[in-house]
CSV table of C-alpha atoms and ligand atoms in Angstrom, one decimal:
chain,number,residue,atom,x,y,z
Z,1,UNK,CA,28.8,-104.5,-67.0
Z,2,UNK,CA,31.9,-106.8,-67.3
Z,3,UNK,CA,33.4,-109.5,-65.2
Z,4,UNK,CA,36.5,-111.4,-65.5
Z,5,UNK,CA,37.0,-114.5,-63.6
Z,6,UNK,CA,40.7,-115.4,-63.7
Z,7,UNK,CA,42.6,-118.7,-63.1
Z,8,UNK,CA,39.4,-120.7,-62.0
Z,9,UNK,CA,39.3,-124.4,-62.7
Z,10,UNK,CA,36.6,-124.8,-65.0
Z,11,UNK,CA,34.8,-127.9,-64.8
Z,12,UNK,CA,31.7,-129.0,-67.1
Z,13,UNK,CA,30.1,-132.3,-67.8
Z,14,UNK,CA,33.0,-133.1,-69.9
Z,15,UNK,CA,36.0,-130.9,-69.5
Z,16,UNK,CA,38.0,-129.8,-66.6
Z,17,UNK,CA,40.8,-127.1,-67.3
Z,18,UNK,CA,42.1,-123.9,-65.8
Z,19,UNK,CA,41.1,-120.7,-67.6
Z,20,UNK,CA,39.9,-117.2,-67.4
Z,21,UNK,CA,36.2,-116.4,-68.5
Z,22,UNK,CA,35.3,-112.8,-69.4
Z,23,UNK,CA,31.5,-112.0,-69.1
Z,24,UNK,CA,30.2,-108.9,-71.0
Z,25,UNK,CA,26.6,-108.1,-70.5
Z,26,UNK,CA,24.5,-111.2,-69.8
Z,27,UNK,CA,26.9,-113.6,-71.8
Z,28,UNK,CA,30.3,-115.7,-71.7
Z,29,UNK,CA,32.3,-113.7,-74.1
Z,30,UNK,CA,35.7,-115.0,-74.1
Z,31,UNK,CA,37.5,-118.1,-72.4
Z,32,UNK,CA,41.1,-118.5,-72.4
Z,33,UNK,CA,44.6,-117.7,-70.6
Z,34,UNK,CA,45.7,-114.4,-69.7
Z,35,UNK,CA,42.5,-112.6,-70.5
Z,36,UNK,CA,42.2,-109.0,-69.8
Z,37,UNK,CA,39.4,-106.5,-69.6
Z,38,UNK,CA,38.5,-102.9,-69.8
Z,39,UNK,CA,39.3,-100.8,-66.5
Z,40,UNK,CA,35.8,-100.9,-65.1
Z,41,UNK,CA,35.6,-104.6,-65.1
Z,42,UNK,CA,35.0,-106.3,-61.8
Z,43,UNK,CA,38.0,-108.9,-61.6
Z,44,UNK,CA,37.1,-112.2,-59.4
Z,45,UNK,CA,40.4,-114.4,-58.6
Z,46,UNK,CA,39.2,-117.9,-58.6
Z,47,UNK,CA,42.7,-119.5,-57.9
Z,48,UNK,CA,42.2,-122.7,-56.1
Z,49,UNK,CA,38.6,-122.5,-56.8
Z,50,UNK,CA,36.1,-124.5,-59.3
Z,51,UNK,CA,34.1,-122.9,-61.6
Z,52,UNK,CA,30.8,-124.5,-62.4
Z,53,UNK,CA,28.1,-123.5,-65.1
Z,54,UNK,CA,25.0,-122.4,-62.8
Z,55,UNK,CA,23.0,-125.4,-61.4
Z,56,UNK,CA,19.6,-126.3,-62.4
Z,57,UNK,CA,16.9,-127.6,-60.3
Z,58,UNK,CA,14.5,-129.4,-62.5
Z,59,UNK,CA,12.2,-130.4,-59.9
Z,60,UNK,CA,10.9,-127.9,-57.3
Z,61,UNK,CA,7.7,-126.7,-55.7
Z,62,UNK,CA,7.4,-123.1,-54.9
Z,63,UNK,CA,3.5,-122.3,-55.2
Z,64,UNK,CA,1.7,-125.4,-54.2
Z,65,UNK,CA,-1.7,-125.8,-52.9
Z,66,UNK,CA,-1.7,-129.4,-51.4
Z,67,UNK,CA,-3.0,-131.7,-48.9
Z,68,UNK,CA,-5.3,-129.1,-47.4
Z,69,UNK,CA,-2.5,-126.4,-47.0
Z,70,UNK,CA,0.2,-124.5,-48.9
Z,71,UNK,CA,4.1,-124.9,-49.3
Z,72,UNK,CA,5.9,-122.2,-47.5
Z,73,UNK,CA,8.3,-120.6,-49.8
Z,74,UNK,CA,7.5,-118.0,-52.5
Z,75,UNK,CA,9.8,-116.8,-55.1
Z,76,UNK,CA,11.9,-114.4,-52.6
Z,77,UNK,CA,12.7,-117.1,-50.1
Z,78,UNK,CA,13.2,-120.0,-52.7
Z,79,UNK,CA,15.5,-118.0,-55.1
Z,80,UNK,CA,17.5,-116.5,-52.3
Z,81,UNK,CA,17.8,-120.3,-50.9
Z,82,UNK,CA,18.4,-121.7,-54.3
Z,83,UNK,CA,21.3,-118.8,-55.2
Z,84,UNK,CA,23.1,-119.3,-52.1
Z,85,UNK,CA,23.3,-123.0,-52.8
Z,86,UNK,CA,24.5,-122.4,-56.3
Z,87,UNK,CA,21.1,-123.1,-58.2
Z,88,UNK,CA,20.6,-120.3,-60.9
Z,89,UNK,CA,17.7,-122.0,-62.7
Z,90,UNK,CA,14.5,-123.3,-61.1
Z,91,UNK,CA,12.2,-125.5,-63.0
Z,92,UNK,CA,8.9,-125.5,-61.0
Z,93,UNK,CA,5.9,-127.8,-61.3
Z,94,UNK,CA,2.7,-126.2,-62.2
Z,95,UNK,CA,0.3,-128.2,-60.5
Z,96,UNK,CA,-3.1,-127.1,-61.2
Z,97,UNK,CA,-6.4,-129.0,-59.6
Z,98,UNK,CA,-8.5,-130.7,-61.9
Z,99,UNK,CA,-11.1,-127.9,-62.1
Z,100,UNK,CA,-8.6,-125.4,-63.2
Z,101,UNK,CA,-8.0,-124.3,-66.7
Z,102,UNK,CA,-4.4,-125.1,-67.8
Z,103,UNK,CA,-3.8,-121.3,-69.4
Z,104,UNK,CA,-5.4,-120.1,-66.1
Z,105,UNK,CA,-3.0,-122.1,-63.8
Z,106,UNK,CA,0.0,-121.2,-65.8
Z,107,UNK,CA,-0.6,-117.7,-65.8
Z,108,UNK,CA,-1.1,-117.9,-62.0
Z,109,UNK,CA,1.9,-119.9,-61.3
Z,110,UNK,CA,3.7,-117.4,-63.7
Z,111,UNK,CA,2.7,-114.6,-61.7
Z,112,UNK,CA,4.1,-115.8,-58.5
Z,113,UNK,CA,7.4,-115.8,-60.1
Z,114,UNK,CA,7.7,-112.7,-62.5
Z,115,UNK,CA,9.0,-109.5,-60.8
Z,116,UNK,CA,10.0,-111.4,-57.5
Z,117,UNK,CA,12.5,-114.3,-58.5
Z,118,UNK,CA,16.0,-113.9,-58.6
Z,119,UNK,CA,16.7,-116.8,-60.7
Z,120,UNK,CA,15.6,-117.6,-64.3
Z,121,UNK,CA,12.8,-120.1,-64.2
Z,122,UNK,CA,10.4,-122.0,-66.1
Z,123,UNK,CA,7.6,-124.7,-65.6
Z,124,UNK,CA,6.7,-128.5,-66.2
Z,125,UNK,CA,2.8,-127.9,-67.1
Z,126,UNK,CA,1.0,-130.2,-64.8
Z,127,UNK,CA,-1.6,-132.2,-66.7
Z,128,UNK,CA,-4.0,-133.0,-64.0
Z,129,UNK,CA,-7.3,-133.8,-66.4
Z,130,UNK,CA,-7.4,-134.4,-70.3
Z,131,UNK,CA,-10.1,-133.6,-72.1
Z,132,UNK,CA,-11.1,-131.6,-75.6
Z,133,UNK,CA,-11.0,-128.2,-73.6
Z,134,UNK,CA,-7.6,-129.2,-71.9
Z,135,UNK,CA,-6.0,-130.3,-74.8
Z,136,UNK,CA,-6.6,-127.1,-76.6
Z,137,UNK,CA,-5.0,-125.1,-74.0
Z,138,UNK,CA,-1.9,-127.4,-73.9
Z,139,UNK,CA,-1.3,-126.7,-77.2
Z,140,UNK,CA,-1.4,-123.1,-76.8
Z,141,UNK,CA,1.0,-123.3,-74.0
Z,142,UNK,CA,3.6,-125.4,-75.7
Z,143,UNK,CA,3.1,-122.5,-78.3
Z,144,UNK,CA,4.1,-120.3,-75.5
Z,145,UNK,CA,7.4,-122.1,-74.6
Z,146,UNK,CA,6.2,-124.5,-72.1
Z,147,UNK,CA,7.9,-127.7,-73.6
Z,148,UNK,CA,7.5,-129.9,-70.9
Z,149,UNK,CA,4.6,-131.8,-69.1
Z,150,UNK,CA,3.9,-133.3,-65.5
Z,151,UNK,CA,1.9,-136.1,-64.6
Z,152,UNK,CA,0.9,-138.0,-61.5
Z,153,UNK,CA,0.3,-141.6,-61.4
Z,154,UNK,CA,-0.4,-140.9,-57.6
Z,155,UNK,CA,-2.7,-138.6,-55.4
Z,156,UNK,CA,-6.0,-140.0,-56.6
Z,157,UNK,CA,-8.6,-137.7,-56.3
Z,158,UNK,CA,-6.4,-134.7,-56.7
Z,159,UNK,CA,-3.4,-134.4,-59.2
Z,160,UNK,CA,-3.8,-138.0,-60.6
Z,161,UNK,CA,-4.9,-139.1,-64.0
Z,162,UNK,CA,-6.6,-142.1,-65.2
Z,163,UNK,CA,-5.2,-144.4,-67.9
Z,164,UNK,CA,-7.1,-143.1,-70.7
Z,165,UNK,CA,-6.0,-139.5,-69.8
Z,166,UNK,CA,-2.4,-141.0,-69.4
Z,167,UNK,CA,-2.6,-142.5,-73.0
Z,168,UNK,CA,-3.9,-139.2,-74.6
Z,169,UNK,CA,-1.4,-136.8,-72.7
Z,170,UNK,CA,1.5,-139.0,-73.9
Z,171,UNK,CA,-0.1,-139.1,-77.6
Z,172,UNK,CA,-0.1,-135.3,-77.7
Z,173,UNK,CA,3.2,-134.8,-76.1
Z,174,UNK,CA,4.7,-137.3,-78.8
Z,175,UNK,CA,2.8,-135.1,-81.3
Z,176,UNK,CA,4.0,-132.0,-80.1
Z,177,UNK,CA,7.5,-133.0,-79.1
Z,178,UNK,CA,7.1,-132.5,-75.5
Z,179,UNK,CA,8.9,-134.4,-72.8
Z,180,UNK,CA,6.6,-135.9,-70.0
Z,181,UNK,CA,7.9,-135.9,-66.5
Z,182,UNK,CA,6.1,-138.4,-64.3
Z,183,UNK,CA,5.5,-139.3,-60.6
Z,184,UNK,CA,5.0,-142.8,-60.6
Z,185,UNK,CA,3.2,-144.9,-58.1
Z,186,UNK,CA,0.2,-147.1,-58.2
Z,187,UNK,CA,-2.2,-144.9,-56.6
Z,188,UNK,CA,-5.0,-147.5,-56.0
Z,189,UNK,CA,-2.6,-149.8,-54.2
Z,190,UNK,CA,-1.4,-146.7,-52.1
Z,191,UNK,CA,-4.9,-146.2,-51.0
Z,192,UNK,CA,-5.6,-149.6,-50.2
Z,193,UNK,CA,-2.6,-150.1,-47.8
Z,194,UNK,CA,-3.3,-146.4,-46.3
Z,195,UNK,CA,-6.6,-147.6,-45.3
Z,196,UNK,CA,-5.4,-151.2,-43.8
Z,197,UNK,CA,-2.6,-149.4,-41.9
Z,198,UNK,CA,-5.0,-146.8,-40.7
Z,199,UNK,CA,-7.8,-149.2,-39.5
Z,200,UNK,CA,-4.9,-151.3,-37.6
Z,201,UNK,CA,-4.0,-148.3,-35.8
Z,202,UNK,CA,-0.6,-147.8,-37.3
Z,203,UNK,CA,-1.1,-144.1,-37.7
Z,204,UNK,CA,2.6,-142.8,-37.1
Z,205,UNK,CA,4.9,-141.0,-39.6
Z,206,UNK,CA,7.0,-144.6,-39.8
Z,207,UNK,CA,4.0,-146.1,-41.4
Z,208,UNK,CA,4.2,-143.8,-44.4
Z,209,UNK,CA,6.9,-145.7,-46.2
Z,210,UNK,CA,4.9,-149.2,-45.6
Z,211,UNK,CA,2.2,-147.5,-47.2
Z,212,UNK,CA,4.0,-146.8,-50.4
Z,213,UNK,CA,6.5,-149.8,-50.6
Z,214,UNK,CA,9.3,-150.1,-53.3
Z,215,UNK,CA,7.1,-152.4,-55.4
Z,216,UNK,CA,4.2,-149.6,-55.8
Z,217,UNK,CA,6.9,-147.1,-57.3
Z,218,UNK,CA,8.3,-150.0,-59.4
Z,219,UNK,CA,4.8,-150.6,-60.6
Z,220,UNK,CA,4.1,-147.2,-61.3
Z,221,UNK,CA,7.4,-146.9,-63.3
Z,222,UNK,CA,6.4,-150.2,-65.5
Z,223,UNK,CA,3.1,-148.7,-66.0
Z,224,UNK,CA,4.4,-145.6,-67.4
Z,225,UNK,CA,6.9,-147.2,-69.7
Z,226,UNK,CA,4.3,-149.5,-71.1
Z,227,UNK,CA,2.3,-146.4,-72.3
Z,228,UNK,CA,5.6,-144.6,-73.3
Z,229,UNK,CA,6.5,-147.6,-75.4
Z,230,UNK,CA,2.8,-147.6,-77.2
Z,231,UNK,CA,2.8,-144.0,-77.7
Z,232,UNK,CA,6.5,-143.1,-78.5
Z,233,UNK,CA,6.5,-140.4,-75.8
Z,234,UNK,CA,9.7,-139.4,-74.0
Z,235,UNK,CA,9.2,-139.8,-70.7
Z,236,UNK,CA,11.3,-138.7,-67.5
Z,237,UNK,CA,10.7,-140.5,-64.6
Z,238,UNK,CA,10.9,-137.6,-61.4
Z,239,UNK,CA,12.0,-138.2,-57.7
Z,240,UNK,CA,13.3,-142.2,-58.3
Z,241,UNK,CA,14.0,-143.6,-54.8
Z,242,UNK,CA,14.8,-147.3,-55.1
Z,243,UNK,CA,16.4,-150.0,-57.1
Z,244,UNK,CA,13.3,-151.6,-58.5
Z,245,UNK,CA,12.0,-148.5,-60.1
Z,246,UNK,CA,15.5,-147.8,-61.3
Z,247,UNK,CA,15.7,-151.3,-63.0
Z,248,UNK,CA,12.1,-150.9,-64.4
Z,249,UNK,CA,13.0,-147.6,-66.2
Z,250,UNK,CA,16.4,-149.1,-67.3
Z,251,UNK,CA,14.7,-152.3,-68.9
Z,252,UNK,CA,12.7,-149.9,-70.9
Z,253,UNK,CA,15.5,-147.9,-72.0
Z,254,UNK,CA,17.0,-151.2,-73.3
Z,255,UNK,CA,13.9,-152.1,-75.2
Z,256,UNK,CA,14.0,-148.5,-76.8
Z,257,UNK,CA,11.9,-146.5,-74.8
Z,258,UNK,CA,12.8,-142.7,-74.6
Z,259,UNK,CA,12.8,-142.8,-71.0
Z,260,UNK,CA,15.2,-140.7,-68.5
Z,261,UNK,CA,15.5,-141.2,-64.7
Z,262,UNK,CA,15.9,-138.3,-62.0
Z,263,UNK,CA,16.5,-138.9,-58.3
Z,264,UNK,CA,16.5,-136.2,-55.7
Z,265,UNK,CA,18.6,-135.5,-53.0
Z,266,UNK,CA,16.9,-136.8,-49.9
Z,267,UNK,CA,17.2,-139.9,-51.5
Z,268,UNK,CA,20.8,-140.3,-51.9
Z,269,UNK,CA,21.6,-139.3,-48.2
Z,270,UNK,CA,18.5,-140.0,-46.1
Z,271,UNK,CA,17.1,-143.4,-45.4
Z,272,UNK,CA,13.7,-144.5,-43.9
Z,273,UNK,CA,14.9,-144.5,-40.3
Z,274,UNK,CA,14.5,-140.7,-40.1
Z,275,UNK,CA,10.9,-141.1,-40.8
Z,276,UNK,CA,10.9,-143.7,-37.9
Z,277,UNK,CA,12.3,-140.8,-35.4
Z,278,UNK,CA,10.1,-140.6,-32.2
Z,279,UNK,CA,7.9,-137.9,-31.0
Z,280,UNK,CA,6.4,-137.2,-34.4
Z,281,UNK,CA,9.7,-136.1,-35.6
Z,282,UNK,CA,9.8,-138.6,-38.4
Z,283,UNK,CA,7.0,-136.3,-40.1
Z,284,UNK,CA,10.1,-134.1,-41.2
Z,285,UNK,CA,10.9,-136.7,-43.5
Z,286,UNK,CA,7.7,-137.8,-45.0
Z,287,UNK,CA,7.6,-137.4,-48.8
Z,288,UNK,CA,6.6,-139.5,-51.5
Z,289,UNK,CA,7.8,-141.8,-52.8
Z,290,UNK,CA,9.1,-142.2,-49.4
Z,291,UNK,CA,12.7,-142.3,-48.2
Z,292,UNK,CA,13.7,-145.8,-48.5
Z,293,UNK,CA,15.8,-148.8,-46.9
Z,294,UNK,CA,19.5,-147.7,-46.9
Z,295,UNK,CA,20.2,-150.7,-49.3
Z,296,UNK,CA,18.9,-148.5,-52.1
Z,297,UNK,CA,21.6,-145.6,-51.4
Z,298,UNK,CA,24.6,-147.4,-53.1
Z,299,UNK,CA,22.4,-148.6,-55.8
Z,300,UNK,CA,21.4,-144.9,-56.7
Z,301,UNK,CA,25.1,-143.5,-56.5
Z,302,UNK,CA,26.0,-146.5,-58.8
Z,303,UNK,CA,23.5,-145.5,-61.2
Z,304,UNK,CA,24.2,-142.0,-61.2
Z,305,UNK,CA,28.1,-142.6,-61.5
Z,306,UNK,CA,27.3,-144.7,-64.7
Z,307,UNK,CA,25.0,-141.8,-65.9
Z,308,UNK,CA,22.0,-144.1,-65.9
Z,309,UNK,CA,20.2,-141.6,-63.8
Z,310,UNK,CA,20.5,-138.3,-65.6
Z,311,UNK,CA,19.6,-135.6,-63.0
Z,312,UNK,CA,19.6,-134.9,-59.3
Z,313,UNK,CA,16.9,-132.5,-58.3
Z,314,UNK,CA,15.2,-131.9,-55.0
Z,315,UNK,CA,11.3,-132.0,-55.3
Z,316,UNK,CA,11.6,-129.0,-52.8
Z,317,UNK,CA,8.2,-129.0,-51.3
Z,318,UNK,CA,8.7,-127.2,-47.7
Z,319,UNK,CA,6.0,-127.6,-45.0
Z,320,UNK,CA,6.6,-126.2,-41.1
Z,321,UNK,CA,7.0,-128.8,-38.9
Z,322,UNK,CA,5.3,-126.7,-36.4
Z,323,UNK,CA,1.8,-126.2,-37.7
Z,324,UNK,CA,1.7,-127.9,-41.2
Z,325,UNK,CA,3.3,-131.3,-40.4
Z,326,UNK,CA,1.3,-131.7,-37.4
Z,327,UNK,CA,-1.9,-131.8,-39.6
Z,328,UNK,CA,-1.0,-135.6,-39.6
Z,329,UNK,CA,-0.1,-136.0,-36.0
Z,330,UNK,CA,-3.0,-138.9,-35.8
Z,331,UNK,CA,-3.0,-140.0,-39.1
Z,332,UNK,CA,0.2,-140.1,-41.3
Z,333,UNK,CA,-1.8,-139.8,-44.7
Z,334,UNK,CA,-2.7,-136.0,-43.6
Z,335,UNK,CA,0.9,-135.1,-43.2
Z,336,UNK,CA,1.9,-132.9,-46.1
Z,337,UNK,CA,4.2,-134.5,-48.2
Z,338,UNK,CA,7.7,-133.0,-48.9
Z,339,UNK,CA,11.3,-132.2,-47.8
Z,340,UNK,CA,12.9,-128.7,-48.2
Z,341,UNK,CA,16.3,-129.0,-50.0
Z,342,UNK,CA,16.7,-126.4,-52.6
Z,343,UNK,CA,19.3,-124.4,-50.6
Z,344,UNK,CA,21.4,-127.7,-49.9
Z,345,UNK,CA,21.2,-129.9,-53.0
Z,346,UNK,CA,24.4,-129.0,-54.3
Z,347,UNK,CA,26.4,-128.8,-51.2
Z,348,UNK,CA,25.1,-132.2,-50.2
Z,349,UNK,CA,25.8,-133.8,-53.5
Z,350,UNK,CA,29.2,-132.0,-53.3
Z,351,UNK,CA,30.1,-133.4,-49.7
Z,352,UNK,CA,28.2,-136.8,-50.3
Z,353,UNK,CA,29.0,-137.3,-53.6
Z,354,UNK,CA,32.3,-135.7,-54.8
Z,355,UNK,CA,34.4,-135.6,-51.6
Z,356,UNK,CA,33.1,-139.1,-50.5
Z,357,UNK,CA,34.3,-140.4,-53.9
Z,358,UNK,CA,31.0,-141.9,-55.2
Z,359,UNK,CA,31.1,-139.5,-58.2
Z,360,UNK,CA,33.6,-137.3,-60.3
Z,361,UNK,CA,33.2,-133.6,-60.9
Z,362,UNK,CA,31.9,-134.1,-64.4
Z,363,UNK,CA,29.2,-136.2,-63.1
Z,364,UNK,CA,28.5,-133.8,-60.4
Z,365,UNK,CA,28.1,-131.2,-63.1
Z,366,UNK,CA,26.3,-133.1,-65.7
Z,367,UNK,CA,23.7,-134.4,-63.0
Z,368,UNK,CA,23.2,-131.2,-61.3
Z,369,UNK,CA,22.8,-128.9,-64.3
Z,370,UNK,CA,24.0,-129.9,-67.8
Z,371,UNK,CA,21.4,-132.9,-68.3
Z,372,UNK,CA,18.6,-130.9,-67.2
Z,373,UNK,CA,19.5,-128.1,-69.6
Z,374,UNK,CA,19.7,-130.6,-72.3
Z,375,UNK,CA,16.4,-132.6,-71.4
Z,376,UNK,CA,14.3,-129.7,-71.1
Z,377,UNK,CA,15.3,-127.3,-73.9
Z,378,UNK,CA,17.6,-125.1,-72.1
Z,379,UNK,CA,21.0,-126.2,-73.5
Z,380,UNK,CA,23.6,-124.6,-74.3
Z,381,UNK,CA,22.1,-121.1,-72.9
Z,382,UNK,CA,22.0,-122.8,-69.7
Z,383,UNK,CA,24.3,-125.8,-68.3
Z,384,UNK,CA,27.4,-125.0,-70.1
Z,385,UNK,CA,30.4,-122.9,-70.0
Z,386,UNK,CA,30.9,-121.6,-73.6
Z,387,UNK,CA,30.9,-118.6,-75.5
Z,388,UNK,CA,27.5,-117.2,-76.1
Z,389,UNK,CA,25.9,-119.2,-73.2
Z,390,UNK,CA,24.3,-117.2,-70.3
Z,391,UNK,CA,26.9,-116.2,-67.7
Z,392,UNK,CA,25.1,-118.3,-65.0
Z,393,UNK,CA,28.5,-119.3,-63.0
Z,394,UNK,CA,29.2,-120.6,-59.8
Z,395,UNK,CA,32.7,-120.1,-58.2
Z,396,UNK,CA,32.8,-123.0,-55.7
Z,397,UNK,CA,35.3,-123.2,-52.8
Z,398,UNK,CA,36.5,-126.8,-51.9
Z,399,UNK,CA,38.0,-125.6,-48.9
Z,400,UNK,CA,34.9,-124.4,-47.0
Z,401,UNK,CA,33.5,-126.4,-44.2
Z,402,UNK,CA,30.4,-125.7,-42.4
Z,403,UNK,CA,27.1,-126.9,-41.1
Z,404,UNK,CA,23.6,-126.8,-42.2
Z,405,UNK,CA,21.2,-125.4,-39.9
Z,406,UNK,CA,17.5,-124.1,-40.0
Z,407,UNK,CA,18.9,-120.9,-38.1
Z,408,UNK,CA,20.9,-119.7,-40.9
Z,409,UNK,CA,18.9,-121.1,-43.7
Z,410,UNK,CA,17.2,-118.8,-46.4
Z,411,UNK,CA,14.2,-121.1,-47.0
Z,412,UNK,CA,11.0,-120.1,-45.4
Z,413,UNK,CA,10.6,-123.4,-43.5
Z,414,UNK,CA,11.1,-124.0,-39.7
Z,415,UNK,CA,13.3,-127.1,-39.7
Z,416,UNK,CA,16.2,-128.4,-41.6
Z,417,UNK,CA,16.0,-132.1,-42.5
Z,418,UNK,CA,19.9,-132.0,-42.5
Z,419,UNK,CA,20.2,-130.1,-39.1
Z,420,UNK,CA,23.8,-129.9,-38.2
Z,421,UNK,CA,25.2,-131.8,-40.8
Z,422,UNK,CA,29.0,-130.9,-42.0
Z,423,UNK,CA,29.3,-129.7,-45.2
Z,424,UNK,CA,32.8,-129.5,-47.3
Z,425,UNK,CA,32.8,-127.0,-49.9
Z,426,UNK,CA,30.3,-124.4,-50.9
Z,427,UNK,CA,29.6,-121.6,-53.4
Z,428,UNK,CA,31.6,-118.7,-53.0
Z,429,UNK,CA,30.2,-116.4,-55.9
Z,430,UNK,CA,27.2,-116.8,-57.8
Z,431,UNK,CA,26.4,-115.2,-61.1
Z,432,UNK,CA,23.2,-115.0,-63.0
Z,433,UNK,CA,23.3,-113.7,-66.7
Z,434,UNK,CA,26.5,-111.8,-65.6
Z,435,UNK,CA,25.6,-110.3,-62.3
Z,436,UNK,CA,26.7,-111.5,-59.0
Z,437,UNK,CA,23.8,-112.7,-56.8
Z,438,UNK,CA,25.3,-114.4,-54.0
Z,439,UNK,CA,28.5,-114.4,-52.1
Z,440,UNK,CA,29.6,-116.8,-49.3
Z,441,UNK,CA,26.3,-118.0,-48.1
Z,442,UNK,CA,24.7,-114.3,-48.6
Z,443,UNK,CA,22.1,-113.3,-51.0
Z,444,UNK,CA,23.5,-110.0,-52.8
Z,445,UNK,CA,21.4,-109.9,-55.8
Z,446,UNK,CA,18.0,-108.4,-57.1
Z,447,UNK,CA,14.9,-109.9,-56.7
Z,448,UNK,CA,12.7,-109.7,-59.8
Z,449,UNK,CA,15.7,-110.1,-62.1
Z,450,UNK,CA,14.9,-113.6,-62.8
Z,451,UNK,CA,13.2,-114.4,-66.3
Z,452,UNK,CA,10.9,-116.7,-67.7
Z,453,UNK,CA,12.6,-119.2,-70.0
Z,454,UNK,CA,10.5,-119.7,-73.0
Z,455,UNK,CA,11.7,-123.2,-74.5
Z,456,UNK,CA,11.1,-125.0,-77.8
Z,457,UNK,CA,9.7,-128.6,-78.1
Z,458,UNK,CA,11.4,-131.1,-80.4
Z,459,UNK,CA,14.9,-130.7,-79.1
Z,460,UNK,CA,15.8,-134.0,-78.3
C,1,URP,O1,6.2,-135.6,-51.3
C,1,URP,C1,6.4,-134.8,-52.1
C,1,URP,N1,7.0,-135.5,-53.2
C,1,URP,N2,5.8,-133.8,-52.5
C,1,URP,C2,5.8,-132.9,-53.6
C,1,URP,C3,4.6,-133.3,-54.5
C,1,URP,C4,5.2,-134.5,-55.4
C,1,URP,O2,4.8,-135.7,-55.3
C,1,URP,O3,6.2,-134.2,-56.0
C,2,ZN,ZN1,5.8,-136.4,-57.0
C,3,ZN,ZN1,7.4,-132.9,-56.8
């Protein structure tokens, strides 16, 4: 099967030019002007459109047992949603409980994707306990191609690890050449503030943010950076929401710590007033770290424009409003944390970033695709438009305008955090390894075609 994409404006993290792309089989075979192809080749006219490398979401939750329930998507709904929104690779957090064996957990998480996903996928391996048995299994998992870990300095009593485990996880990561992604909040301080607020009768979703203030996230980042400095490990701060946390990571980079920063789309476009909506509607906007005071938004956009923030993910974690978020009706600490956005990330980043003049097209591609590929050992197979790269391509129509709505979304969740929001531009054709998987908001692909992406450590 061949595909010829004619006259598109090709945008990568560094380039911007008009050319044709010839795809043969699963890879890009040629890039040039006036390319021709065999008679059975599908020709797509991309005149007036952008051609981006397939976008990579470096932070999603699909199978997620969490806070007494399960996130709503499976790989059918999540990969369809990803594709119509231009995302062709998902990196899921594998989050075992402390009682589970890492290998068994990895096999369980992988089994949820294999045979069902329409996008390629891989995992950050959650280290929720570190002892001799876990260490042995983690070594085995890295040799099977899982080249990144995930740790939580939050969720005490669930996924969270203590400082001895943190130190030993980072030592192992350094030895194996594995990057460690980290949720940074001071767990003890969160628990204390939660207890005080609930005791004072402050039980609504609007008190979620005050229970996890910016200082608690900043403290978490500083803590991680101290341990990264001591061990020499490469670390990646996930879902960075605020000025203090960005500065803490930036200061560590300045003194030579191998640190990178992710933010996620909700923090760039939402602010804490959404979680203050009346009649419990604010629960739709409860995630951790919380969506912040609006003064943080321009700071995050600036850090993105300067490429101090490397990636924009989603932290996609969908829980229904109707019967899951309501678990916390009388106590905000019981509201399942998470905002669904895997379908909307790229459209929102384009509309609120590129169209609004906050970031340029190259930064958009870098943050939405290329940096994740580089940091997590997928480049240049993914995140690039080069001869030999996987033909994961997004032909993007900048002239489209439309609205986001739960009624039309692919995500299996009963609300949209962006209901009625206007978007400008959207993916028109999306390919994964040379096959068209989505067209103009519709999934037209093949479930189960997605492949597990084994990755090499030591790619920095
Ligand atoms: O609120 C969030 N972020 N939910 C998903 C779990 C996590 O912390 O990433
Ligand atoms: Zn997290
Ligand atoms: Zn997460």
